[in-house]
Coordinates of C-alpha atoms and ligand atoms in Angstrom, one line a residue:
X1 CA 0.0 0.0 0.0
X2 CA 1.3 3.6 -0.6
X3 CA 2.8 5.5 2.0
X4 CA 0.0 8.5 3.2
X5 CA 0.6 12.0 5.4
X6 CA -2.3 13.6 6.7
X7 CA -1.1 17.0 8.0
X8 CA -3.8 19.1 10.7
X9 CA -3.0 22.1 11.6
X10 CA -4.9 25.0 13.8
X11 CA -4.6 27.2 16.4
X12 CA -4.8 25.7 20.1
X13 CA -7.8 24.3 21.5
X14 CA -9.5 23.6 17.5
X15 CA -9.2 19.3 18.4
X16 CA -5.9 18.8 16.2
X17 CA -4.7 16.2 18.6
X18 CA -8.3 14.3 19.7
X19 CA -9.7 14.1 16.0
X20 CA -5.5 13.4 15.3
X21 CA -5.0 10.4 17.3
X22 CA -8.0 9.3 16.3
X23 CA -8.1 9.1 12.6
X24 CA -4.4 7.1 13.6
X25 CA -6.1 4.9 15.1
X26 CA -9.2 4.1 12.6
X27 CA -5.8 4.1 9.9
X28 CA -3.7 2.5 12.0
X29 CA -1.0 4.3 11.1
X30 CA 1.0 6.9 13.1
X31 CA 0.4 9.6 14.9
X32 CA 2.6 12.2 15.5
X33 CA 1.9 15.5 18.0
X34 CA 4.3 17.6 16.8
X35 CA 3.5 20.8 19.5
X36 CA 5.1 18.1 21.9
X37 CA 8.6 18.5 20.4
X38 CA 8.5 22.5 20.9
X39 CA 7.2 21.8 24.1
X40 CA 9.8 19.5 24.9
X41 CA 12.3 22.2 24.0
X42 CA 10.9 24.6 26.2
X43 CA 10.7 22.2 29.1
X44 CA 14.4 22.3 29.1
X45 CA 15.0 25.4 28.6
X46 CA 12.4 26.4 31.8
X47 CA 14.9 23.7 33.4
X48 CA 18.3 25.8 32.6
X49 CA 16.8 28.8 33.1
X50 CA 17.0 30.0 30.0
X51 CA 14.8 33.0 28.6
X52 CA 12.8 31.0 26.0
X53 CA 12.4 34.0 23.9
X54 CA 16.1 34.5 24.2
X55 CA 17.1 33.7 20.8
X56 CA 20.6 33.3 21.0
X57 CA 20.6 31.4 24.1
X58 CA 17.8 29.2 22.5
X59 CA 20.2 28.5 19.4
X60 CA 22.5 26.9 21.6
X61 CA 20.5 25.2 23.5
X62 CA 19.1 22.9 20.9
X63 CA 22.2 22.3 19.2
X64 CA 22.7 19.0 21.4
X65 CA 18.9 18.6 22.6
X66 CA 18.7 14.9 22.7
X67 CA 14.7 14.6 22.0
X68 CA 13.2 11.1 20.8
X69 CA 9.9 9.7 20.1
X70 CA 8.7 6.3 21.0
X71 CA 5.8 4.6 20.6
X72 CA 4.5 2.5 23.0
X73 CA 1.1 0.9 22.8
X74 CA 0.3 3.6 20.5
X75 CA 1.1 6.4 22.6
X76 CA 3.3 9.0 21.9
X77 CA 6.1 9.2 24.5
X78 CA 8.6 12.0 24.1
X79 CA 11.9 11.6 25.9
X80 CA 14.2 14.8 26.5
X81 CA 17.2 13.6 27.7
X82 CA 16.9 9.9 27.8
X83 CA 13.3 10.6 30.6
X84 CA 9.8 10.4 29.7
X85 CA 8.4 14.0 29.6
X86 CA 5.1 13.2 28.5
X87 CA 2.9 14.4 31.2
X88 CA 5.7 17.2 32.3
X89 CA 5.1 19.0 29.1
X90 CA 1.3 19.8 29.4
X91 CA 1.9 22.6 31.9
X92 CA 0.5 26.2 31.0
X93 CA 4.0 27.5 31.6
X94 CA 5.3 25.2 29.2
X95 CA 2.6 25.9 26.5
X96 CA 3.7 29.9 26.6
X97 CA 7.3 28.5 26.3
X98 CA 6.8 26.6 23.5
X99 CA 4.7 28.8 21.7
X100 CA 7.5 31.5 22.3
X101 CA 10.7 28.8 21.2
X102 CA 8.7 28.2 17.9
X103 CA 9.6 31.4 16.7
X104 CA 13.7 30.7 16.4
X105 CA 14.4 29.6 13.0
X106 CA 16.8 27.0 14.8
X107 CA 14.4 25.6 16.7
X108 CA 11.9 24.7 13.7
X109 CA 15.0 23.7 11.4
X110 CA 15.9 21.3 14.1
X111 CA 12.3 20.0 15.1
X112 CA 10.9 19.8 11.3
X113 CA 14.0 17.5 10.9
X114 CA 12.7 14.9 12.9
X115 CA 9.2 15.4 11.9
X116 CA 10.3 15.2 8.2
X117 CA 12.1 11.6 9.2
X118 CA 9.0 9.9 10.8
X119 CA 7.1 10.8 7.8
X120 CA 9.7 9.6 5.2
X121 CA 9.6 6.3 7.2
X122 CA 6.1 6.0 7.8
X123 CA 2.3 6.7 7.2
X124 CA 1.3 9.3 9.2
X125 CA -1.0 11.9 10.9
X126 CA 0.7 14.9 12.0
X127 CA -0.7 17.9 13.4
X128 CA 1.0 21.3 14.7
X129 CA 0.7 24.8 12.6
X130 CA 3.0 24.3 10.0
X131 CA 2.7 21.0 8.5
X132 CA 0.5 21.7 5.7
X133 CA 2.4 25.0 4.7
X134 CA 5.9 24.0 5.8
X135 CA 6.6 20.3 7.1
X136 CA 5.0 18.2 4.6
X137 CA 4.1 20.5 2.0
X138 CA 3.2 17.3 -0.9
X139 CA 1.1 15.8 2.3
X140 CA -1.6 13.7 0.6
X141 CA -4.4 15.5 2.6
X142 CA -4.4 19.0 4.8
X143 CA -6.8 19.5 7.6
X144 CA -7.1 22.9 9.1
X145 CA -9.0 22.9 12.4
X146 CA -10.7 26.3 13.4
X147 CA -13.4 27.1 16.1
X148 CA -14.1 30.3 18.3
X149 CA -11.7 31.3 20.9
X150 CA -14.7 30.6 23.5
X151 CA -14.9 26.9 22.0
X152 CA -11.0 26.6 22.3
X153 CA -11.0 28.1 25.6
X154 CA -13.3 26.4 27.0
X155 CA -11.4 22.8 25.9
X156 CA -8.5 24.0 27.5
X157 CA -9.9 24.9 30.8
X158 CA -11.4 21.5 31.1
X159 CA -8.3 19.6 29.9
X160 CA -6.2 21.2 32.1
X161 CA -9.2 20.7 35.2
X162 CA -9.6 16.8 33.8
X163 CA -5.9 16.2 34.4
X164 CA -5.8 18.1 38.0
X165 CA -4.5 21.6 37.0
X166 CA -7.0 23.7 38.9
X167 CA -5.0 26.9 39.4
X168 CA -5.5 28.7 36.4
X169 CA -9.3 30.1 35.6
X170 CA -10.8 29.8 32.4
X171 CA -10.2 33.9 31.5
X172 CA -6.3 32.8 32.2
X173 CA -6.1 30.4 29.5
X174 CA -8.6 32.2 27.0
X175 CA -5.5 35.0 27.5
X176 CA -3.0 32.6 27.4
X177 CA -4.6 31.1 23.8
X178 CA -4.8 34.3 22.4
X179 CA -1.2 35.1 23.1
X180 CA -0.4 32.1 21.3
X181 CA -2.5 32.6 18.6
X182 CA -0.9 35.9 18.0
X183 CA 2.6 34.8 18.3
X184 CA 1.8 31.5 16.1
X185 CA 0.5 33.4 12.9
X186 CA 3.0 36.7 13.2
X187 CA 6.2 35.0 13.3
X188 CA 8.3 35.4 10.5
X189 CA 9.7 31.8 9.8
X190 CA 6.7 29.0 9.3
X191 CA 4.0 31.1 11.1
X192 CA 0.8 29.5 11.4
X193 CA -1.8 29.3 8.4
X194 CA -4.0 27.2 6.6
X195 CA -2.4 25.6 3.3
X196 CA -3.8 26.9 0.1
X197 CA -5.0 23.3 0.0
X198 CA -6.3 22.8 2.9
X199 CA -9.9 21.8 3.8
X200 CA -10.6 23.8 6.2
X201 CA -13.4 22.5 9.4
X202 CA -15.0 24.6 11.8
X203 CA -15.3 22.9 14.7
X204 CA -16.9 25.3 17.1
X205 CA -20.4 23.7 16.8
X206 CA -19.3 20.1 15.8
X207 CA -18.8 16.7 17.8
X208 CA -15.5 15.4 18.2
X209 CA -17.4 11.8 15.9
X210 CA -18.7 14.5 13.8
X211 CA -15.3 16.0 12.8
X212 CA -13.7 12.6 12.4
X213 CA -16.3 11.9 10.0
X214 CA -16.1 14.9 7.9
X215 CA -12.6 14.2 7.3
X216 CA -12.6 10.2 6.7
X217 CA -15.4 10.9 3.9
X218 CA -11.8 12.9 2.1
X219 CA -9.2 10.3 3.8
X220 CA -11.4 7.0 2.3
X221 CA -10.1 8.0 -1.0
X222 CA -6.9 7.0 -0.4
X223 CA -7.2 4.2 1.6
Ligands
C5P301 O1 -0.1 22.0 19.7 P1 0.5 22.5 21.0 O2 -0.4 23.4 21.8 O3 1.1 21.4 21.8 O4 1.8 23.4 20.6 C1 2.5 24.2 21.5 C2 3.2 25.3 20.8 O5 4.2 24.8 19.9 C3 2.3 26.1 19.9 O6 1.7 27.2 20.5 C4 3.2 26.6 18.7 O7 3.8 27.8 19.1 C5 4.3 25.6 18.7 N1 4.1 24.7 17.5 C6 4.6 25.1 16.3 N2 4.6 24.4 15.2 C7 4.1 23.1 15.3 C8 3.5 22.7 16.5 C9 3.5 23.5 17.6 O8 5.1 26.3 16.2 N3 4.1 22.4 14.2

């Protein structure tokens, strides 16, 4: 069978990674959450103390990152430094990190690497902001994922309460998506936007089953 890329991209809190995971799994074929590498990168830099919109200092610091991703029951795990960072990276402070160590060109050269590799080797679902535009630009279908910034925030809030994070209220991370948002699309190098060939979903008013469906009527083509 031929190799496929499915690239979703959006801002945060659109369902990239449910209605991601997901279509992996009806496919079984991989899934890849690319925001966690950035993350990842931030988390360290958090860890060093390093200013992660310090662009020099972020330069260097992923020069000899040592970030991997393994697969184990079908889970993404992402290792920074030879330990399992999965649940360390889903930390409001981290997401502001991330969103802020995205913008060094060194970063994304570095991360779109590895993201580039996975999909040479394998079929795959991959979502962040870039992969239609920038990652996987002959991807054999692009998703983008829109909904309000109520919807999104909303998400957010209850993600974060659902895994015990109960400090921030849900005007915090509405604030903390918008900064994102604005950072994400303005930067100069892979910002985020939706593919001149992308089909682009609302998702505002839609069921997670509902979204999945809309976009396996396009995927059953190739399949
Ligand atoms: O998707 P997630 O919220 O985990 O992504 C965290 C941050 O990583 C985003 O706000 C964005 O700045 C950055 N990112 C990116 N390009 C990607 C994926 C994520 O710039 N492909």
């Amino acid at each position: 069978k031929a190799r496929i890329s499915i690239a979703i991209d959006g801002p945060a809190g659109a369902g990239k990674s449910t209605i991601a995971k997901l279509i992996s799994k009806t496919l079984n074929i991989l899934y890849l959450d690319t925001g966690a590498m950035y993350r990842t990168v931030a988390l360290k830099a958090i860890r060093e103390g390093v200013d992660t919109s310090n662009r020099e200092q972020m330069s260097k610091l992923v020069e000899d990152i040592d970030i991997k991703v393994v697969y184990s029951d079908d889970i993404q795990h992402i290792f920074l430094d030879g330990k399992d960072v999965t649940e360390l990276i889903r930390t409001p402070e981290v997401s502001i990190g991330a969103s802020n160590v995205a913008t060094v060109p060194a970063v994304r050269l570095k991360m779109v690497e590895l993201q580039r590799e996975v999909a040479k080797q394998n079929s795959v679902v991959m979502d962040g902001r870039d992969i239609g535009t920038y990652v996987l630009p002959d991807a054999t279908l692009k998703f983008f994922l829109t909904a309000s910034i109520e919807a999104r925030a909303i998400r957010r809030y209850n993600e974060l309460l659902s895994k015990g994070m109960t400090q921030m209220t849900l005007e915090d991370v509405k604030k903390d998506i918008e900064y994102r948002d604005k950072n994400d699309s303005s930067r100069d190098f892979a910002p985020l936007s939706k593919a001149q060939d992308a089909i682009e979903i609302d998702t505002t008013d839609l069921t997670i089953e509902q979204v999945v469906n809309k976009i396996m009527e396009y995927v059953k083509e190739y399949v």
